[in-house]
Amino acid sequence: MYSVNLADNGRHITLTSDDGFSARFHAIWLRDNSLDENTRSRMNGQRRIMVSDIQHDLTIKTASIGENLLTLDFGPILGRLTYNPDWLRDHAYDRSNTNQNGGLPDGLVTWGASLDSRIVTEDYQHVSTTDQGLHNWLDHVRSYGFAILSDGPTEPGSLLTVAELFGYVRETNYGRWFEVRTEVDPNNLAFTNLGLQPHTDNPYRDPVPSLQILYCLESSAEGGENTVVDGFRVASELRDRDQTHFDLLSQYRVPFIYRGTGDVHLATRHPMIELAADKTLRSVRFNSRSIGPITDLPFEKMEEFYDAYRHLSDLIDDPSNQVHFKLKPGSCFIVDNTRVLHGRKAYSDTAGQRWLQGCYPDKDGLLSKLETLKQRIG
């Protein structure tokens, strides 16, 4: 049961309920977020008004509630609008900001080596043919930044079929997809049999690819186990151990550079740990192979910055933060490339084969598909 009270001469209301919920809402916010057909399109939900259309002297003259409907009379000239109090509760903004510097965004779950025993692996057939299977897999990617798919087809290009389950592939200078196997004259160290420290892909791009799929077609070579690390867990651990190191890596930019063939030169400058406006973690960019000369720091801070850089690298290499697995032909894994680092152990180039294909779908497609599946499943 809800109740409502006017306050501050009608500049805001306080909405309360019997279960202890209480939140304030400004008149201007309520006007801007009205769901009536003159404010929002019923077809696509887009707003029909601009902020300049809202009266400067807008106030609420009367407020009443009944039958789960809040009725507000706005003045001086707007008139009456109604709201669902449950909707307002879901969108309440009157709350203390408890996020620490470097806190997690809502709904994300961090993990370490203990995830080894409970890695979510969904069956390709279940994911590709049922809404529930696809929902479960995508929801795990959203929450954990990582998931595996097993028992899929083994034809080259099958990774595009996986990407099409939820979105679209971003084409780069590597093409719509790329081969991950040993090359004679590689333009990237990933295309060798060397071990690779866990890293995020393509930090020299802006925007950085937000998802990556790596799909296994052959796996008979000795070694080559994949490694994943939760960059948000590592960043949080760094913050808890040394706030100064965290601040250095989140406040100063480093250059990421890639020069491939003669017609490709990519470069960006971003912090290794990037924070959103509310100071929650936004992304981690870590790839020692692609860092250029660091010049954005004062002379007095450079040595300490390298201490912080080494500290972060050591945490990434810490076995307690790493999960290892080896893909079989027809299996793949997907990572949120803004959060989860991936690497591999070295593998033999004298016996057997290791052949993966990779591509970069966009995360907005995954999140959109997940939301529509939630609505469909209920």
GROMACS .gro file of C-alpha atoms in nm:
model
  378
    1MET     CA    1   0.000   0.000   0.000
    2TYR     CA    2   0.144   0.334  -0.107
    3SER     CA    3   0.094   0.686   0.023
    4VAL     CA    4   0.211   1.020  -0.115
    5ASN     CA    5   0.293   1.360   0.036
    6LEU     CA    6   0.367   1.695  -0.125
    7ALA     CA    7   0.679   1.881  -0.011
    8ASP     CA    8   0.887   2.193  -0.080
    9ASN     CA    9   0.590   2.393  -0.210
   10GLY     CA   10   0.510   2.128  -0.468
   11ARG     CA   11   0.863   2.096  -0.607
   12HIS     CA   12   0.873   1.729  -0.512
   13ILE     CA   13   0.668   1.444  -0.365
   14THR     CA   14   0.757   1.168  -0.121
   15LEU     CA   15   0.625   0.823  -0.211
   16THR     CA   16   0.614   0.567   0.071
   17SER     CA   17   0.483   0.214   0.116
   18ASP     CA   18   0.389  -0.011   0.408
   19ASP     CA   19   0.701  -0.226   0.362
   20GLY     CA   20   0.935   0.063   0.443
   21PHE     CA   21   1.009   0.196   0.096
   22SER     CA   22   1.043   0.574   0.076
   23ALA     CA   23   1.171   0.792  -0.208
   24ARG     CA   24   1.142   1.152  -0.322
   25PHE     CA   25   1.071   1.257  -0.681
   26HIS     CA   26   1.112   1.606  -0.825
   27ALA     CA   27   0.831   1.764  -1.024
   28ILE     CA   28   1.059   1.822  -1.324
   29TRP     CA   29   1.172   1.457  -1.321
   30LEU     CA   30   0.812   1.335  -1.300
   31ARG     CA   31   0.710   1.555  -1.591
   32ASP     CA   32   1.003   1.441  -1.803
   33ASN     CA   33   0.930   1.074  -1.731
   34SER     CA   34   0.556   1.070  -1.779
   35LEU     CA   35   0.438   0.773  -1.984
   36ASP     CA   36   0.130   0.943  -2.133
   37GLU     CA   37   0.096   0.927  -2.511
   38ASN     CA   38   0.174   1.299  -2.550
   39THR     CA   39   0.511   1.247  -2.380
   40ARG     CA   40   0.611   0.898  -2.498
   41SER     CA   41   0.543   0.718  -2.823
   42ARG     CA   42   0.340   0.405  -2.754
   43MET     CA   43   0.502   0.238  -3.055
   44ASN     CA   44   0.871   0.273  -2.966
   45GLY     CA   45   0.882   0.436  -2.622
   46GLN     CA   46   1.079   0.737  -2.744
   47ARG     CA   47   1.020   1.073  -2.577
   48ARG     CA   48   0.811   1.325  -2.774
   49ILE     CA   49   0.914   1.630  -2.569
   50MET     CA   50   1.244   1.812  -2.518
   51VAL     CA   51   1.371   1.935  -2.185
   52SER     CA   52   1.315   2.291  -2.312
   53ASP     CA   53   0.941   2.211  -2.333
   54ILE     CA   54   0.918   2.171  -1.955
   55GLN     CA   55   0.804   2.481  -1.765
   56HIS     CA   56   1.067   2.652  -1.554
   57ASP     CA   57   0.820   2.718  -1.272
   58LEU     CA   58   0.661   2.371  -1.279
   59THR     CA   59   0.515   2.254  -0.948
   60ILE     CA   60   0.274   1.987  -0.828
   61LYS     CA   61  -0.052   2.134  -0.695
   62THR     CA   62  -0.221   1.817  -0.567
   63ALA     CA   63  -0.123   1.455  -0.526
   64SER     CA   64  -0.341   1.153  -0.452
   65ILE     CA   65  -0.311   0.778  -0.475
   66GLY     CA   66  -0.554   0.490  -0.503
   67GLU     CA   67  -0.596   0.155  -0.679
   68ASN     CA   68  -0.222   0.150  -0.754
   69LEU     CA   69  -0.247   0.477  -0.948
   70LEU     CA   70  -0.075   0.800  -0.851
   71THR     CA   71  -0.249   1.115  -0.976
   72LEU     CA   72  -0.063   1.446  -0.989
   73ASP     CA   73  -0.198   1.787  -1.089
   74PHE     CA   74   0.080   2.006  -1.227
   75GLY     CA   75   0.078   2.384  -1.247
   76PRO     CA   76   0.070   2.648  -1.350
   77ILE     CA   77  -0.067   2.521  -1.687
   78LEU     CA   78   0.028   2.157  -1.745
   79GLY     CA   79  -0.266   1.968  -1.593
   80ARG     CA   80  -0.312   1.611  -1.470
   81LEU     CA   81  -0.080   1.313  -1.521
   82THR     CA   82  -0.094   0.964  -1.372
   83TYR     CA   83   0.179   0.719  -1.272
   84ASN     CA   84   0.212   0.358  -1.165
   85PRO     CA   85   0.379   0.370  -0.819
   86ASP     CA   86   0.547   0.033  -0.882
   87TRP     CA   87   0.712   0.184  -1.191
   88LEU     CA   88   0.830   0.482  -0.987
   89ARG     CA   89   0.969   0.248  -0.723
   90ASP     CA   90   1.166   0.057  -0.988
   91HIS     CA   91   1.313   0.386  -1.113
   92ALA     CA   92   1.375   0.560  -0.780
   93TYR     CA   93   1.688   0.774  -0.772
   94ASP     CA   94   1.661   0.901  -0.412
   95ARG     CA   95   1.924   0.683  -0.254
   96SER     CA   96   2.266   0.731  -0.104
   97ASN     CA   97   2.556   0.654  -0.336
   98THR     CA   98   2.734   0.370  -0.162
   99ASN     CA   99   2.968   0.292  -0.453
  100GLN     CA  100   3.331   0.296  -0.355
  101ASN     CA  101   3.583   0.435  -0.595
  102GLY     CA  102   3.612   0.136  -0.828
  103GLY     CA  103   3.294  -0.041  -0.715
  104LEU     CA  104   3.109  -0.289  -0.933
  105PRO     CA  105   2.820  -0.192  -1.161
  106ASP     CA  106   2.486  -0.345  -1.060
  107GLY     CA  107   2.428  -0.711  -1.140
  108LEU     CA  108   2.787  -0.819  -1.201
  109VAL     CA  109   2.954  -1.107  -1.018
  110THR     CA  110   3.332  -1.134  -0.977
  111TRP     CA  111   3.520  -1.463  -0.967
  112GLY     CA  112   3.861  -1.625  -0.936
  113ALA     CA  113   4.020  -1.969  -0.963
  114SER     CA  114   3.734  -2.132  -0.771
  115LEU     CA  115   3.518  -2.085  -1.081
  116ASP     CA  116   3.714  -2.379  -1.231
  117SER     CA  117   3.475  -2.628  -1.076
  118ARG     CA  118   3.159  -2.447  -1.182
  119ILE     CA  119   3.229  -2.296  -1.524
  120VAL     CA  120   2.897  -2.253  -1.699
  121THR     CA  121   2.903  -2.461  -2.018
  122GLU     CA  122   2.586  -2.469  -2.224
  123ASP     CA  123   2.514  -2.716  -2.503
  124TYR     CA  124   2.504  -2.563  -2.852
  125GLN     CA  125   2.184  -2.744  -2.945
  126HIS     CA  126   2.004  -2.624  -2.632
  127VAL     CA  127   2.124  -2.265  -2.676
  128SER     CA  128   2.053  -2.247  -3.049
  129THR     CA  129   1.702  -2.398  -3.034
  130THR     CA  130   1.545  -2.278  -2.706
  131ASP     CA  131   1.482  -1.935  -2.560
  132GLN     CA  132   1.563  -2.060  -2.211
  133GLY     CA  133   1.898  -2.206  -2.314
  134LEU     CA  134   2.001  -1.890  -2.498
  135HIS     CA  135   1.881  -1.673  -2.210
  136ASN     CA  136   2.083  -1.871  -1.956
  137TRP     CA  137   2.400  -1.850  -2.162
  138LEU     CA  138   2.371  -1.479  -2.239
  139ASP     CA  139   2.278  -1.395  -1.880
  140HIS     CA  140   2.593  -1.567  -1.760
  141VAL     CA  141   2.800  -1.364  -2.005
  142ARG     CA  142   2.637  -1.044  -1.877
  143SER     CA  143   2.692  -1.129  -1.509
  144TYR     CA  144   3.029  -1.307  -1.520
  145GLY     CA  145   3.171  -1.173  -1.846
  146PHE     CA  146   3.249  -1.523  -1.967
  147ALA     CA  147   3.085  -1.853  -2.071
  148ILE     CA  148   3.156  -2.165  -2.277
  149LEU     CA  149   2.947  -2.330  -2.550
  150SER     CA  150   3.004  -2.698  -2.630
  151ASP     CA  151   2.919  -2.958  -2.894
  152GLY     CA  152   2.872  -2.721  -3.184
  153PRO     CA  153   2.952  -2.773  -3.554
  154THR     CA  154   3.316  -2.803  -3.660
  155GLU     CA  155   3.299  -2.632  -3.999
  156PRO     CA  156   3.510  -2.318  -4.051
  157GLY     CA  157   3.301  -2.005  -3.994
  158SER     CA  158   3.074  -2.170  -3.734
  159LEU     CA  159   3.156  -1.891  -3.492
  160LEU     CA  160   2.947  -1.655  -3.704
  161THR     CA  161   2.646  -1.880  -3.645
  162VAL     CA  162   2.705  -1.843  -3.271
  163ALA     CA  163   2.731  -1.463  -3.298
  164GLU     CA  164   2.409  -1.450  -3.501
  165LEU     CA  165   2.221  -1.607  -3.210
  166PHE     CA  166   2.228  -1.269  -3.037
  167GLY     CA  167   2.376  -0.995  -3.253
  168TYR     CA  168   2.620  -0.880  -3.515
  169VAL     CA  169   2.991  -0.915  -3.583
  170ARG     CA  170   3.214  -0.612  -3.601
  171GLU     CA  171   3.446  -0.623  -3.901
  172THR     CA  172   3.806  -0.507  -3.848
  173ASN     CA  173   4.130  -0.510  -4.045
  174TYR     CA  174   4.143  -0.881  -3.953
  175GLY     CA  175   3.815  -0.935  -4.142
  176ARG     CA  176   3.480  -1.058  -4.010
  177TRP     CA  177   3.673  -1.333  -3.837
  178PHE     CA  178   4.037  -1.429  -3.802
  179GLU     CA  179   4.241  -1.745  -3.774
  180VAL     CA  180   4.430  -1.822  -3.452
  181ARG     CA  181   4.705  -2.067  -3.545
  182THR     CA  182   5.077  -2.057  -3.615
  183GLU     CA  183   5.181  -1.845  -3.914
  184VAL     CA  184   5.526  -1.819  -4.072
  185ASP     CA  185   5.542  -1.436  -4.065
  186PRO     CA  186   5.269  -1.333  -3.820
  187ASN     CA  187   5.151  -0.972  -3.798
  188ASN     CA  188   5.039  -1.044  -3.440
  189LEU     CA  189   5.203  -1.259  -3.171
  190ALA     CA  190   4.866  -1.428  -3.116
  191PHE     CA  191   4.930  -1.610  -3.445
  192THR     CA  192   5.226  -1.805  -3.305
  193ASN     CA  193   5.260  -2.101  -3.069
  194LEU     CA  194   5.390  -1.882  -2.786
  195GLY     CA  195   5.216  -1.856  -2.454
  196LEU     CA  196   5.026  -1.531  -2.403
  197GLN     CA  197   4.973  -1.349  -2.073
  198PRO     CA  198   4.603  -1.284  -2.006
  199HIS     CA  199   4.510  -0.964  -2.186
  200THR     CA  200   4.223  -0.774  -2.340
  201ASP     CA  201   4.210  -0.767  -2.719
  202ASN     CA  202   4.267  -0.465  -2.939
  203PRO     CA  203   4.306  -0.196  -2.669
  204TYR     CA  204   4.441   0.026  -2.948
  205ARG     CA  205   4.092   0.056  -3.098
  206ASP     CA  206   3.838   0.320  -3.003
  207PRO     CA  207   3.587   0.189  -2.923
  208VAL     CA  208   3.746  -0.135  -2.816
  209PRO     CA  209   3.568  -0.455  -2.933
  210SER     CA  210   3.324  -0.530  -2.653
  211LEU     CA  211   3.291  -0.909  -2.698
  212GLN     CA  212   3.515  -1.180  -2.838
  213ILE     CA  213   3.430  -1.535  -2.944
  214LEU     CA  214   3.710  -1.789  -2.983
  215TYR     CA  215   3.590  -2.107  -3.156
  216CYS     CA  216   3.789  -2.432  -3.163
  217LEU     CA  217   3.815  -2.634  -3.485
  218GLU     CA  218   4.121  -2.848  -3.403
  219SER     CA  219   4.289  -2.922  -3.070
  220SER     CA  220   4.535  -3.209  -3.102
  221ALA     CA  221   4.854  -3.018  -3.015
  222GLU     CA  222   5.012  -3.062  -2.673
  223GLY     CA  223   4.945  -2.759  -2.451
  224GLY     CA  224   4.754  -2.448  -2.557
  225GLU     CA  225   4.514  -2.443  -2.260
  226ASN     CA  226   4.311  -2.122  -2.244
  227THR     CA  227   4.322  -1.891  -1.943
  228VAL     CA  228   4.067  -1.630  -1.835
  229VAL     CA  229   4.093  -1.369  -1.559
  230ASP     CA  230   3.820  -1.142  -1.423
  231GLY     CA  231   3.967  -0.795  -1.470
  232PHE     CA  232   3.709  -0.639  -1.237
  233ARG     CA  233   3.806  -0.876  -0.956
  234VAL     CA  234   4.174  -0.795  -1.012
  235ALA     CA  235   4.105  -0.420  -1.020
  236SER     CA  236   3.905  -0.445  -0.697
  237GLU     CA  237   4.183  -0.646  -0.535
  238LEU     CA  238   4.438  -0.384  -0.641
  239ARG     CA  239   4.222  -0.108  -0.490
  240ASP     CA  240   4.188  -0.297  -0.162
  241ARG     CA  241   4.562  -0.363  -0.139
  242ASP     CA  242   4.695  -0.026  -0.253
  243GLN     CA  243   4.463   0.267  -0.321
  244THR     CA  244   4.750   0.476  -0.460
  245HIS     CA  245   4.832   0.213  -0.721
  246PHE     CA  246   4.465   0.191  -0.817
  247ASP     CA  247   4.441   0.569  -0.849
  248LEU     CA  248   4.751   0.590  -1.069
  249LEU     CA  249   4.618   0.328  -1.312
  250SER     CA  250   4.269   0.480  -1.322
  251GLN     CA  251   4.369   0.847  -1.349
  252TYR     CA  252   4.649   0.842  -1.606
  253ARG     CA  253   4.624   0.735  -1.967
  254VAL     CA  254   4.864   0.502  -2.144
  255PRO     CA  255   4.909   0.472  -2.522
  256PHE     CA  256   4.812   0.151  -2.699
  257ILE     CA  257   4.954   0.113  -3.049
  258TYR     CA  258   4.930  -0.145  -3.328
  259ARG     CA  259   5.111  -0.135  -3.660
  260GLY     CA  260   5.028  -0.435  -3.876
  261THR     CA  261   5.056  -0.428  -4.249
  262GLY     CA  262   5.160  -0.102  -4.411
  263ASP     CA  263   4.805   0.035  -4.429
  264VAL     CA  264   4.713  -0.023  -4.061
  265HIS     CA  265   4.818   0.205  -3.776
  266LEU     CA  266   4.585   0.206  -3.475
  267ALA     CA  267   4.642   0.409  -3.159
  268THR     CA  268   4.444   0.520  -2.853
  269ARG     CA  269   4.512   0.660  -2.505
  270HIS     CA  270   4.311   0.523  -2.213
  271PRO     CA  271   4.367   0.433  -1.848
  272MET     CA  272   4.432   0.066  -1.782
  273ILE     CA  273   4.144   0.083  -1.533
  274GLU     CA  274   3.864   0.303  -1.661
  275LEU     CA  275   3.591   0.433  -1.429
  276ALA     CA  276   3.241   0.552  -1.516
  277ALA     CA  277   3.108   0.891  -1.405
  278ASP     CA  278   2.974   0.735  -1.083
  279LYS     CA  279   3.321   0.590  -1.011
  280THR     CA  280   3.215   0.230  -1.075
  281LEU     CA  281   3.437   0.011  -1.290
  282ARG     CA  282   3.375   0.064  -1.659
  283SER     CA  283   3.652  -0.129  -1.833
  284VAL     CA  284   3.998  -0.279  -1.803
  285ARG     CA  285   4.252  -0.246  -2.084
  286PHE     CA  286   4.560  -0.458  -2.032
  287ASN     CA  287   4.789  -0.576  -2.309
  288SER     CA  288   5.162  -0.538  -2.251
  289ARG     CA  289   5.234  -0.628  -2.615
  290SER     CA  290   5.053  -0.315  -2.734
  291ILE     CA  291   5.156  -0.046  -2.485
  292GLY     CA  292   5.359   0.237  -2.635
  293PRO     CA  293   5.594   0.479  -2.456
  294ILE     CA  294   5.410   0.614  -2.151
  295THR     CA  295   5.433   0.995  -2.151
  296ASP     CA  296   5.117   1.126  -1.983
  297LEU     CA  297   5.258   1.126  -1.629
  298PRO     CA  298   5.464   1.381  -1.439
  299PHE     CA  299   5.829   1.287  -1.397
  300GLU     CA  300   5.780   1.249  -1.021
  301LYS     CA  301   5.512   0.982  -1.060
  302MET     CA  302   5.665   0.763  -1.334
  303GLU     CA  303   5.849   0.513  -1.111
  304GLU     CA  304   5.547   0.471  -0.885
  305PHE     CA  305   5.327   0.423  -1.191
  306TYR     CA  306   5.547   0.134  -1.301
  307ASP     CA  307   5.516  -0.010  -0.949
  308ALA     CA  308   5.137   0.003  -0.992
  309TYR     CA  309   5.160  -0.148  -1.343
  310ARG     CA  310   5.376  -0.433  -1.210
  311HIS     CA  311   5.134  -0.484  -0.919
  312LEU     CA  312   4.840  -0.519  -1.158
  313SER     CA  313   5.036  -0.758  -1.379
  314ASP     CA  314   5.131  -0.973  -1.080
  315LEU     CA  315   4.766  -0.998  -0.973
  316ILE     CA  316   4.668  -1.103  -1.326
  317ASP     CA  317   4.934  -1.376  -1.316
  318ASP     CA  318   4.834  -1.490  -0.967
  319PRO     CA  319   4.698  -1.850  -0.996
  320SER     CA  320   4.419  -1.760  -0.750
  321ASN     CA  321   4.275  -1.526  -1.014
  322GLN     CA  322   4.308  -1.760  -1.314
  323VAL     CA  323   4.072  -2.017  -1.463
  324HIS     CA  324   4.210  -2.272  -1.712
  325PHE     CA  325   4.037  -2.498  -1.962
  326LYS     CA  326   4.104  -2.663  -2.296
  327LEU     CA  327   3.850  -2.638  -2.575
  328LYS     CA  328   3.747  -2.936  -2.783
  329PRO     CA  329   3.660  -2.911  -3.154
  330GLY     CA  330   3.311  -2.763  -3.183
  331SER     CA  331   3.334  -2.571  -2.856
  332CYS     CA  332   3.393  -2.201  -2.802
  333PHE     CA  333   3.409  -1.941  -2.531
  334ILE     CA  334   3.295  -1.582  -2.523
  335VAL     CA  335   3.442  -1.304  -2.311
  336ASP     CA  336   3.336  -0.950  -2.232
  337ASN     CA  337   3.649  -0.785  -2.372
  338THR     CA  338   3.594  -0.472  -2.162
  339ARG     CA  339   3.631  -0.681  -1.847
  340VAL     CA  340   3.767  -1.035  -1.885
  341LEU     CA  341   4.127  -1.100  -1.987
  342HIS     CA  342   4.212  -1.412  -2.183
  343GLY     CA  343   4.542  -1.584  -2.258
  344ARG     CA  344   4.688  -1.925  -2.332
  345LYS     CA  345   4.972  -2.155  -2.248
  346ALA     CA  346   5.236  -2.230  -2.510
  347TYR     CA  347   5.170  -2.530  -2.735
  348SER     CA  348   5.370  -2.768  -2.950
  349ASP     CA  349   5.425  -2.679  -3.315
  350THR     CA  350   5.580  -3.017  -3.401
  351ALA     CA  351   5.294  -3.258  -3.329
  352GLY     CA  352   4.920  -3.208  -3.365
  353GLN     CA  353   4.726  -2.896  -3.457
  354ARG     CA  354   4.568  -2.607  -3.266
  355TRP     CA  355   4.322  -2.409  -3.477
  356LEU     CA  356   4.079  -2.152  -3.341
  357GLN     CA  357   3.881  -1.882  -3.515
  358GLY     CA  358   3.789  -1.553  -3.351
  359CYS     CA  359   3.547  -1.268  -3.407
  360TYR     CA  360   3.422  -0.954  -3.232
  361PRO     CA  361   3.045  -0.922  -3.180
  362ASP     CA  362   2.912  -0.611  -3.005
  363LYS     CA  363   2.778  -0.628  -2.650
  364ASP     CA  364   2.478  -0.407  -2.721
  365GLY     CA  365   2.334  -0.685  -2.939
  366LEU     CA  366   2.380  -0.938  -2.658
  367LEU     CA  367   2.214  -0.712  -2.400
  368SER     CA  368   1.928  -0.634  -2.637
  369LYS     CA  369   1.867  -1.002  -2.710
  370LEU     CA  370   1.884  -1.085  -2.340
  371GLU     CA  371   1.622  -0.824  -2.255
  372THR     CA  372   1.381  -0.942  -2.526
  373LEU     CA  373   1.427  -1.302  -2.411
  374LYS     CA  374   1.347  -1.201  -2.052
  375GLN     CA  375   1.024  -1.039  -2.168
  376ARG     CA  376   0.934  -1.341  -2.383
  377ILE     CA  377   1.007  -1.595  -2.108
  378GLY     CA  378   0.855  -1.378  -1.838
   0.00000   0.00000   0.00000
